[in-house]
Tab-separated table of C-alpha atoms and ligand atoms in Angstrom:
chain	number	residue	atom	x	y	z
A	4	MET	CA	-40.191	7.269	-1.370
A	5	ASP	CA	-40.253	10.499	0.634
A	6	ASN	CA	-38.155	10.680	3.765
A	7	ILE	CA	-37.127	13.067	6.483
A	8	THR	CA	-34.153	12.918	8.806
A	9	VAL	CA	-34.210	13.069	12.581
A	10	GLY	CA	-30.930	14.901	13.146
A	11	LEU	CA	-29.251	13.618	16.282
A	12	GLY	CA	-25.583	13.547	15.300
A	13	GLU	CA	-24.262	10.017	14.996
A	14	ARG	CA	-27.668	8.692	16.117
A	15	SER	CA	-29.503	10.411	13.240
A	16	TYR	CA	-31.965	8.323	11.258
A	17	LYS	CA	-34.485	8.560	8.487
A	18	ILE	CA	-38.242	8.191	8.492
A	19	PHE	CA	-39.555	6.822	5.185
A	20	PHE	CA	-43.138	7.353	4.024
A	21	GLY	CA	-45.155	5.686	1.314
A	22	HIS	CA	-48.152	3.600	0.285
A	23	GLN	CA	-47.646	-0.160	-0.005
A	24	VAL	CA	-43.940	0.136	0.606
A	25	LEU	CA	-43.266	-2.698	3.080
A	26	ALA	CA	-41.261	-4.448	0.354
A	27	GLU	CA	-38.696	-1.641	0.660
A	28	THR	CA	-37.884	-2.555	4.277
A	29	GLY	CA	-35.246	-5.152	3.384
A	30	PRO	CA	-33.224	-3.003	0.956
A	31	LEU	CA	-33.275	-0.064	3.404
A	32	CYS	CA	-32.007	-2.283	6.234
A	33	ARG	CA	-29.305	-3.625	3.938
A	34	ASP	CA	-28.227	-0.056	3.094
A	35	LEU	CA	-27.824	0.542	6.823
A	36	LYS	CA	-25.591	-2.535	7.134
A	37	MET	CA	-27.821	-3.860	9.863
A	38	GLY	CA	-26.126	-7.214	10.497
A	39	SER	CA	-27.185	-10.556	9.117
A	40	ARG	CA	-30.097	-11.686	11.306
A	41	ALA	CA	-33.364	-9.922	12.017
A	42	ALA	CA	-35.919	-10.768	14.710
A	43	VAL	CA	-39.307	-9.291	13.895
A	44	VAL	CA	-41.316	-8.586	17.048
A	45	THR	CA	-45.049	-8.408	16.386
A	46	ASN	CA	-48.391	-9.575	17.768
A	47	PRO	CA	-50.921	-12.038	16.282
A	48	THR	CA	-53.238	-9.281	14.975
A	49	VAL	CA	-50.600	-7.302	13.119
A	50	GLY	CA	-48.506	-10.351	12.259
A	51	ALA	CA	-51.444	-11.966	10.442
A	52	HIS	CA	-51.561	-9.019	8.024
A	53	TYR	CA	-48.007	-7.770	7.704
A	54	PHE	CA	-45.408	-10.260	8.920
A	55	GLU	CA	-45.208	-12.064	5.589
A	56	PRO	CA	-44.472	-9.018	3.375
A	57	VAL	CA	-41.884	-7.789	5.874
A	58	ARG	CA	-40.327	-11.244	6.185
A	59	ALA	CA	-40.187	-11.695	2.408
A	60	SER	CA	-38.593	-8.291	1.924
A	61	LEU	CA	-35.940	-8.914	4.597
A	62	ALA	CA	-35.223	-12.423	3.324
A	63	LYS	CA	-34.909	-11.192	-0.268
A	64	ALA	CA	-32.400	-8.607	0.945
A	65	GLY	CA	-30.302	-11.450	2.373
A	66	PHE	CA	-31.272	-11.447	6.057
A	67	THR	CA	-32.105	-14.517	8.124
A	68	VAL	CA	-35.488	-13.694	9.638
A	69	HIS	CA	-37.018	-14.854	12.937
A	70	ARG	CA	-40.496	-14.137	14.275
A	71	ILE	CA	-41.114	-13.237	17.905
A	72	GLU	CA	-44.761	-12.922	18.774
A	73	ILE	CA	-46.051	-11.197	21.898
A	74	PRO	CA	-49.688	-11.087	23.022
A	75	ASP	CA	-51.832	-8.193	21.793
A	76	GLY	CA	-52.704	-5.533	24.360
A	77	GLU	CA	-51.385	-2.767	26.602
A	78	GLU	CA	-51.660	-5.127	29.580
A	79	TYR	CA	-48.824	-7.188	28.072
A	80	LYS	CA	-46.388	-4.249	27.855
A	81	ASN	CA	-44.697	-5.543	30.989
A	82	SER	CA	-41.605	-7.233	32.392
A	83	GLU	CA	-42.988	-10.739	31.799
A	84	THR	CA	-43.442	-10.154	28.078
A	85	LEU	CA	-40.034	-8.463	27.946
A	86	LYS	CA	-38.463	-11.518	29.558
A	87	GLY	CA	-40.181	-13.679	26.924
A	88	ILE	CA	-38.510	-11.587	24.207
A	89	TYR	CA	-35.072	-11.902	25.873
A	90	ASP	CA	-35.583	-15.672	26.235
A	91	ARG	CA	-36.294	-16.035	22.540
A	92	LEU	CA	-33.355	-13.823	21.542
A	93	ILE	CA	-31.021	-15.918	23.703
A	94	ASP	CA	-32.480	-19.241	22.472
A	95	LEU	CA	-32.067	-18.100	18.879
A	96	GLY	CA	-28.460	-17.189	19.692
A	97	LEU	CA	-28.839	-13.677	18.348
A	98	ASP	CA	-25.622	-11.699	18.745
A	99	ARG	CA	-24.541	-8.126	18.084
A	100	GLY	CA	-24.682	-8.857	14.365
A	101	SER	CA	-28.463	-8.969	14.696
A	102	TYR	CA	-31.228	-6.411	14.922
A	103	LEU	CA	-34.871	-6.166	15.924
A	104	VAL	CA	-37.782	-5.011	13.818
A	105	ALA	CA	-40.787	-3.666	15.739
A	106	LEU	CA	-43.825	-4.399	13.582
A	107	GLY	CA	-47.007	-3.072	15.185
A	108	GLY	CA	-48.506	-0.223	17.165
A	109	GLY	CA	-47.033	1.693	20.074
A	110	VAL	CA	-47.125	-1.294	22.410
A	111	VAL	CA	-44.936	-3.434	20.153
A	112	GLY	CA	-42.707	-0.452	19.310
A	113	ASP	CA	-42.126	0.500	22.942
A	114	ILE	CA	-41.372	-2.995	24.245
A	115	ALA	CA	-39.330	-4.149	21.230
A	116	GLY	CA	-37.385	-0.882	21.355
A	117	TYR	CA	-36.612	-1.419	25.016
A	118	ALA	CA	-35.567	-5.021	24.357
A	119	ALA	CA	-33.215	-3.716	21.637
A	120	ALA	CA	-31.873	-1.023	24.001
A	121	THR	CA	-30.984	-3.562	26.665
A	122	TYR	CA	-30.224	-6.895	24.960
A	123	LEU	CA	-26.434	-7.328	24.851
A	124	ARG	CA	-26.274	-3.697	26.067
A	125	GLY	CA	-27.978	-2.579	22.888
A	126	ILE	CA	-28.521	-3.880	19.372
A	127	PRO	CA	-29.972	-1.847	16.486
A	128	PHE	CA	-33.689	-1.768	15.816
A	129	VAL	CA	-36.090	-0.626	13.160
A	130	GLN	CA	-39.603	0.709	13.645
A	131	VAL	CA	-42.363	-0.395	11.274
A	132	PRO	CA	-45.373	1.303	12.919
A	133	THR	CA	-48.835	0.117	11.886
A	134	THR	CA	-51.197	2.333	13.902
A	135	LEU	CA	-51.726	6.005	13.153
A	136	LEU	CA	-50.623	6.857	16.696
A	137	ALA	CA	-47.392	4.935	16.238
A	138	GLN	CA	-46.795	6.483	12.800
A	139	VAL	CA	-47.144	10.081	14.010
A	140	ASP	CA	-45.818	9.755	17.527
A	141	SER	CA	-44.449	6.683	19.288
A	142	SER	CA	-42.141	5.317	16.549
A	143	VAL	CA	-40.249	8.620	16.352
A	144	GLY	CA	-38.094	10.081	19.112
A	145	GLY	CA	-36.648	7.071	20.884
A	146	LYS	CA	-38.846	6.707	23.950
A	147	THR	CA	-38.936	2.971	24.660
A	148	GLY	CA	-40.149	1.081	27.675
A	149	ILE	CA	-42.660	-0.997	29.562
A	150	ASN	CA	-45.305	-0.442	32.206
A	151	HIS	CA	-44.920	-1.287	35.894
A	152	GLU	CA	-47.871	-2.403	38.009
A	153	LYS	CA	-47.625	0.961	39.790
A	154	GLY	CA	-47.839	3.040	36.608
A	155	LYS	CA	-47.512	3.357	32.844
A	156	ASN	CA	-44.122	3.648	31.144
A	157	LEU	CA	-42.219	3.755	34.437
A	158	ILE	CA	-39.342	1.611	33.143
A	159	GLY	CA	-37.586	2.576	29.934
A	160	ALA	CA	-34.769	4.151	27.999
A	161	PHE	CA	-34.202	6.751	25.335
A	162	TYR	CA	-32.985	4.634	22.457
A	163	GLN	CA	-33.315	5.765	18.855
A	164	PRO	CA	-34.187	3.397	16.001
A	165	GLY	CA	-31.955	2.968	12.955
A	166	LEU	CA	-34.863	3.821	10.664
A	167	VAL	CA	-38.625	4.206	10.680
A	168	MET	CA	-40.635	2.725	7.825
A	169	ILE	CA	-44.150	4.145	7.539
A	170	ASP	CA	-46.524	2.416	5.160
A	171	VAL	CA	-49.894	4.196	5.250
A	172	ALA	CA	-51.513	1.217	3.511
A	173	THR	CA	-51.236	-0.673	6.810
A	174	LEU	CA	-53.845	1.718	8.210
A	175	ASP	CA	-56.488	0.118	5.947
A	176	THR	CA	-56.965	-2.673	8.480
A	177	LEU	CA	-56.832	-0.498	11.606
A	178	PRO	CA	-60.095	-0.500	13.619
A	179	GLU	CA	-62.011	2.799	13.455
A	180	ARG	CA	-61.558	3.899	17.081
A	181	GLU	CA	-57.805	3.223	16.938
A	182	TYR	CA	-57.635	5.319	13.792
A	183	LEU	CA	-59.591	8.234	15.282
A	184	SER	CA	-57.449	8.037	18.411
A	185	GLY	CA	-54.388	8.583	16.207
A	186	LEU	CA	-56.059	11.583	14.562
A	187	ALA	CA	-56.267	13.196	18.023
A	188	GLU	CA	-52.449	13.186	18.178
A	189	VAL	CA	-52.281	14.712	14.689
A	190	ALA	CA	-54.671	17.445	15.835
A	191	LYS	CA	-52.420	17.998	18.866
A	192	TYR	CA	-49.474	18.943	16.638
A	193	GLY	CA	-51.699	21.403	14.796
A	194	ILE	CA	-53.127	23.005	17.932
A	195	VAL	CA	-49.834	23.742	19.701
A	196	LEU	CA	-47.152	23.687	17.010
A	197	ASP	CA	-48.500	24.245	13.511
A	198	GLY	CA	-51.510	26.415	12.645
A	199	GLU	CA	-51.251	25.468	8.959
A	200	LEU	CA	-51.520	21.786	9.810
A	201	PHE	CA	-54.551	22.627	11.960
A	202	ASP	CA	-56.184	24.398	9.004
A	203	PHE	CA	-55.399	21.472	6.725
A	204	ILE	CA	-57.069	18.999	9.088
A	205	PHE	CA	-59.990	21.400	9.562
A	206	ASN	CA	-60.519	21.692	5.807
A	207	ASN	CA	-59.983	18.010	5.028
A	208	THR	CA	-61.799	16.138	7.774
A	209	ASP	CA	-63.925	14.118	5.351
A	210	LYS	CA	-60.890	12.974	3.401
A	211	LEU	CA	-59.062	12.086	6.603
A	212	LEU	CA	-62.064	10.226	7.991
A	213	GLY	CA	-62.165	8.322	4.681
A	214	ARG	CA	-58.438	7.500	5.087
A	215	ASP	CA	-57.572	9.205	1.815
A	216	THR	CA	-53.974	8.233	1.000
A	217	GLU	CA	-52.698	11.645	-0.117
A	218	SER	CA	-54.198	13.472	2.864
A	219	LEU	CA	-52.843	10.857	5.228
A	220	LEU	CA	-49.378	11.017	3.747
A	221	PHE	CA	-49.450	14.788	4.143
A	222	VAL	CA	-50.516	14.846	7.810
A	223	ILE	CA	-48.276	11.943	8.834
A	224	GLN	CA	-45.226	13.459	7.171
A	225	ARG	CA	-45.937	16.878	8.655
A	226	SER	CA	-46.514	15.400	12.134
A	227	CYS	CA	-43.251	13.457	11.960
A	228	ALA	CA	-41.367	16.553	10.794
A	229	ILE	CA	-42.728	18.482	13.777
A	230	LYS	CA	-41.889	15.708	16.210
A	231	ALA	CA	-38.405	15.326	14.703
A	232	SER	CA	-37.687	19.019	15.135
A	233	VAL	CA	-38.837	18.940	18.777
A	234	VAL	CA	-36.769	15.816	19.523
A	235	GLU	CA	-33.699	17.305	17.808
A	236	LYS	CA	-33.879	20.276	20.190
A	237	ASP	CA	-34.701	18.345	23.361
A	238	GLU	CA	-34.197	14.596	23.012
A	239	ARG	CA	-34.431	13.829	26.721
A	240	GLU	CA	-37.374	16.046	27.608
A	241	THR	CA	-35.615	18.592	29.757
A	242	GLY	CA	-37.910	21.334	28.459
A	243	LEU	CA	-39.418	21.805	25.005
A	244	ARG	CA	-40.326	18.138	24.391
A	245	ALA	CA	-42.954	18.441	27.133
A	246	VAL	CA	-45.047	20.406	24.608
A	247	LEU	CA	-45.935	16.997	23.149
A	248	ASN	CA	-47.789	16.323	26.403
A	249	TYR	CA	-50.468	18.876	25.471
A	250	GLY	CA	-53.840	17.466	26.541
A	251	HIS	CA	-52.152	14.505	28.198
A	252	THR	CA	-52.275	15.691	31.823
A	253	VAL	CA	-56.061	15.809	32.001
A	254	GLY	CA	-56.173	12.926	29.493
A	255	HIS	CA	-54.213	10.705	31.869
A	256	ALA	CA	-56.505	11.690	34.743
A	257	VAL	CA	-59.501	10.688	32.603
A	258	GLU	CA	-57.846	7.357	31.758
A	259	THR	CA	-57.017	6.712	35.413
A	260	LEU	CA	-60.504	7.577	36.666
A	261	THR	CA	-62.182	5.402	34.042
A	262	GLY	CA	-59.834	2.467	34.656
A	263	TYR	CA	-58.218	2.570	31.173
A	264	THR	CA	-61.246	0.799	29.702
A	265	LYS	CA	-63.741	3.431	28.592
A	266	TYR	CA	-61.510	5.615	26.410
A	267	LYS	CA	-58.739	4.989	23.925
A	268	HIS	CA	-55.645	7.041	24.714
A	269	GLY	CA	-56.283	9.563	21.908
A	270	GLU	CA	-59.907	9.958	22.970
A	271	ALA	CA	-58.801	10.842	26.504
A	272	VAL	CA	-56.231	13.245	25.030
A	273	ALA	CA	-58.978	14.936	22.983
A	274	ILE	CA	-60.943	15.541	26.190
A	275	GLY	CA	-57.752	16.806	27.844
A	276	MET	CA	-57.026	19.175	24.952
A	277	VAL	CA	-60.467	20.738	25.283
A	278	ALA	CA	-59.957	21.247	29.038
A	279	ALA	CA	-56.535	22.800	28.336
A	280	ALA	CA	-57.992	25.015	25.592
A	281	LYS	CA	-60.771	26.296	27.856
A	282	TYR	CA	-58.246	26.991	30.594
A	283	ALA	CA	-55.980	28.766	28.072
A	284	GLU	CA	-58.912	30.955	27.043
A	285	SER	CA	-59.644	31.830	30.677
A	286	MET	CA	-56.011	32.923	31.034
A	287	GLY	CA	-56.224	35.166	27.971
A	288	LEU	CA	-53.923	32.932	25.914
A	289	ALA	CA	-56.584	32.260	23.284
A	290	ASN	CA	-59.901	33.787	22.309
A	291	LYS	CA	-63.345	32.202	22.320
A	292	SER	CA	-63.471	31.587	18.575
A	293	GLU	CA	-60.113	29.751	18.679
A	294	THR	CA	-61.368	27.522	21.480
A	295	GLU	CA	-64.531	26.870	19.486
A	296	ARG	CA	-62.527	25.978	16.386
A	297	ILE	CA	-60.531	23.440	18.408
A	298	ILE	CA	-63.696	21.869	19.792
A	299	THR	CA	-65.372	21.873	16.361
A	300	LEU	CA	-62.382	20.105	14.838
A	301	LEU	CA	-62.208	17.401	17.495
A	302	LYS	CA	-65.936	16.779	17.239
A	303	ALA	CA	-65.667	16.570	13.445
A	304	LEU	CA	-62.997	13.913	13.958
A	305	ARG	CA	-65.603	11.998	16.006
A	306	LEU	CA	-63.609	12.393	19.188
A	307	PRO	CA	-65.139	12.943	22.638
A	308	VAL	CA	-64.762	16.432	24.107
A	309	GLU	CA	-66.681	16.283	27.392
A	310	LEU	CA	-65.041	15.406	30.672
A	311	PRO	CA	-66.668	12.353	32.232
A	312	GLU	CA	-68.488	13.064	35.505
A	313	PHE	CA	-66.289	12.582	38.555
A	314	SER	CA	-65.981	14.727	41.644
A	315	VAL	CA	-63.521	17.614	41.824
A	316	ALA	CA	-61.722	15.710	44.602
A	317	ALA	CA	-61.310	12.635	42.392
A	318	TYR	CA	-59.953	14.712	39.501
A	319	THR	CA	-57.618	16.623	41.799
A	320	GLU	CA	-56.189	13.420	43.200
A	321	ALA	CA	-55.745	11.883	39.745
A	322	LEU	CA	-54.116	15.055	38.375
A	323	LEU	CA	-51.695	15.310	41.274
A	324	ARG	CA	-50.527	11.742	40.683
A	325	ASP	CA	-49.261	12.769	37.251
A	326	LYS	CA	-45.553	12.342	36.480
A	327	LYS	CA	-45.379	16.065	35.709
A	328	VAL	CA	-46.180	17.055	39.301
A	329	ARG	CA	-43.288	18.588	41.193
A	330	ASP	CA	-43.647	20.102	44.674
A	331	GLY	CA	-47.430	19.914	44.510
A	332	GLY	CA	-47.642	21.932	41.264
A	333	LEU	CA	-48.369	20.767	37.737
A	334	ASN	CA	-46.178	21.729	34.804
A	335	PHE	CA	-48.939	22.397	32.336
A	336	VAL	CA	-48.930	22.943	28.563
A	337	PHE	CA	-51.415	25.475	27.171
A	338	ASN	CA	-52.193	26.344	23.583
A	339	LYS	CA	-51.451	29.945	22.655
A	340	GLY	CA	-54.097	30.756	20.086
A	341	ILE	CA	-53.908	27.980	17.522
A	342	GLY	CA	-50.428	26.872	16.490
A	343	GLY	CA	-48.564	28.137	19.556
A	344	PHE	CA	-47.915	26.944	23.098
A	345	HIS	CA	-47.217	28.285	26.549
A	346	PHE	CA	-45.803	26.438	29.551
A	347	ALA	CA	-47.052	27.412	32.996
A	348	ARG	CA	-46.852	25.990	36.445
A	349	VAL	CA	-50.304	25.358	37.854
A	350	THR	CA	-50.698	25.089	41.601
A	351	ASP	CA	-54.395	25.978	41.760
A	352	LEU	CA	-56.325	23.350	39.844
A	353	SER	CA	-59.730	24.902	40.414
A	354	PRO	CA	-59.839	27.017	37.197
A	355	LEU	CA	-58.998	23.923	35.188
A	356	LEU	CA	-61.731	21.960	36.891
A	357	LYS	CA	-64.252	24.790	36.536
A	358	THR	CA	-63.480	25.554	32.912
A	359	GLY	CA	-63.363	21.874	32.181
A	360	GLY	CA	-66.914	21.661	33.473
A	361	ILE	CA	-66.286	18.878	35.975
A	362	GLY	CA	-69.216	17.990	38.195
A	363	GLY	CA	-69.083	18.801	41.909
B	421	LIG	P1	-51.491	-0.661	20.248
B	421	LIG	O1	-50.093	-0.869	19.923
B	421	LIG	O2	-52.077	-1.399	21.400
B	421	LIG	O3	-52.376	-0.944	18.965
B	421	LIG	C1	-53.780	-0.805	19.043
B	421	LIG	C2	-54.486	-2.046	18.489
B	421	LIG	O4	-54.421	-2.010	17.069
B	421	LIG	C3	-53.881	-3.357	18.915
B	421	LIG	O5	-54.889	-4.297	19.145
B	421	LIG	C4	-53.047	-3.770	17.700
B	421	LIG	O6	-52.848	-5.161	17.597
B	421	LIG	C5	-53.905	-3.253	16.596
B	421	LIG	N1	-53.224	-2.947	15.346
B	421	LIG	C6	-52.041	-2.314	15.197
B	421	LIG	N2	-51.818	-2.082	13.903
B	421	LIG	C7	-52.861	-2.599	13.216
B	421	LIG	C8	-53.209	-2.641	11.843
B	421	LIG	N3	-52.466	-2.033	10.916
B	421	LIG	N4	-54.332	-3.286	11.490
B	421	LIG	C9	-55.135	-3.844	12.443
B	421	LIG	N5	-54.895	-3.790	13.754
B	421	LIG	C10	-53.760	-3.170	14.133
B	421	LIG	O7	-51.808	0.895	20.533
B	421	LIG	P2	-51.167	2.258	20.008
B	421	LIG	O8	-52.212	3.272	20.203
B	421	LIG	O9	-50.525	2.106	18.688
B	421	LIG	O10	-49.971	2.505	21.033
B	421	LIG	C11	-50.217	2.771	22.396
B	421	LIG	C12	-48.923	2.605	23.143
B	421	LIG	O11	-47.984	3.546	22.656
B	421	LIG	C13	-49.035	2.846	24.631
B	421	LIG	O12	-48.381	1.813	25.311
B	421	LIG	C14	-48.314	4.162	24.857
B	421	LIG	O13	-47.701	4.237	26.117
B	421	LIG	C15	-47.303	4.130	23.755
B	421	LIG	N6	-46.819	5.453	23.323
B	421	LIG	C16	-45.479	5.619	23.250
B	421	LIG	C17	-44.984	6.833	22.832
B	421	LIG	C18	-43.502	6.996	22.678
B	421	LIG	O14	-43.044	8.105	22.429
B	421	LIG	N7	-42.735	5.928	22.778
B	421	LIG	C19	-45.835	7.878	22.478
B	421	LIG	C20	-47.205	7.670	22.561
B	421	LIG	C21	-47.698	6.442	22.987
B	422	LIG	N1	-45.167	11.138	23.053
B	422	LIG	C1	-44.412	12.155	23.655
B	422	LIG	C2	-42.947	12.102	23.349
B	422	LIG	O1	-42.474	11.312	22.562
B	422	LIG	O2	-42.218	12.850	23.912
């Protein structure tokens, strides 16, 4: 199985990639001397497909395995569900010789990771991501946490997993819109950090839309390598790591204005990337044909590219509520051509709104 290392000194870990490789989870955890008991956190949707192979692999490797199920949905990434996980861990009597396995998408990964970061002041955990978004983004880099009623991801910790096990075969059962939403994050890496990856996606859209195993393994591995190198340089997002927020500022505004129901996260990010690309062009950071290539790619990936109609005032308010606002200005990530990035502080939002084509 291929693997890459996220190099963070004594907290370094490996990301493994393969097709139908869940059976390798147990031996890899044993190699890491993970303790004797594993609690697999999952939800009913993912658990129905993949709990059994993971359980069997862990059991065969000598671990006692427990199942902790949380409800499916972003609305359950909260303190109540977290408490439910703690309750089960305490009832099961899990001690520091135990570890958690997060089996699911970003919701399961974030909340299980945070439970691992905080239970008994921290026990090891393993990520087994099963959405494309989780495989290329959320399972790598150690951001864990839950939502608060006043905002997303407001409570959390940086806490790195002991390993990440990516089985692309799990994507076979992923609903289409979830899959396309993950492709938006892959495109993001190409647009701001890797022109060759961009070209690969551009030239292989049909294969990617058909979930071709080889193409998927290539883009997932490349995306993880990019994310690993960013995280190695700036684990706690004091600077460079913010590049991963490309398209997310406007994307979050779109999600907020549409009440988190109309768009999947990656769809909103696709819209945000187009707004950022048009703004970048207006600033001379990219030319028209590069902007058009970005839009063509996102459309080919069946992602939305048009900002939904809301007033300039509504967008301005939503944008200024973003976590990246300091002293009334936005720290904004632009693409520089294709494959490069540029950070700039934006105090005047009007060019963004104009170039984004937002209605009056
Ligand atoms: P998700 O975890 O809600 O999964 C989407 C849906 O797909 C769910 O219904 C889930 O049950 C289902 N599903 C998952 N795997 C499946 C499979 N293989 N087959 C069938 N169905 C499957 O959503 P997501 O997009 O994976 O993650 C979004 C979350 O990730 C958000 O909470 C976001 O804040 C977080 N996130 C975290 C980071 C980070 O760095 N920690 C980065 C990006 C996003
Ligand atoms: N998803 C952005 C990050 O991990 O920093």
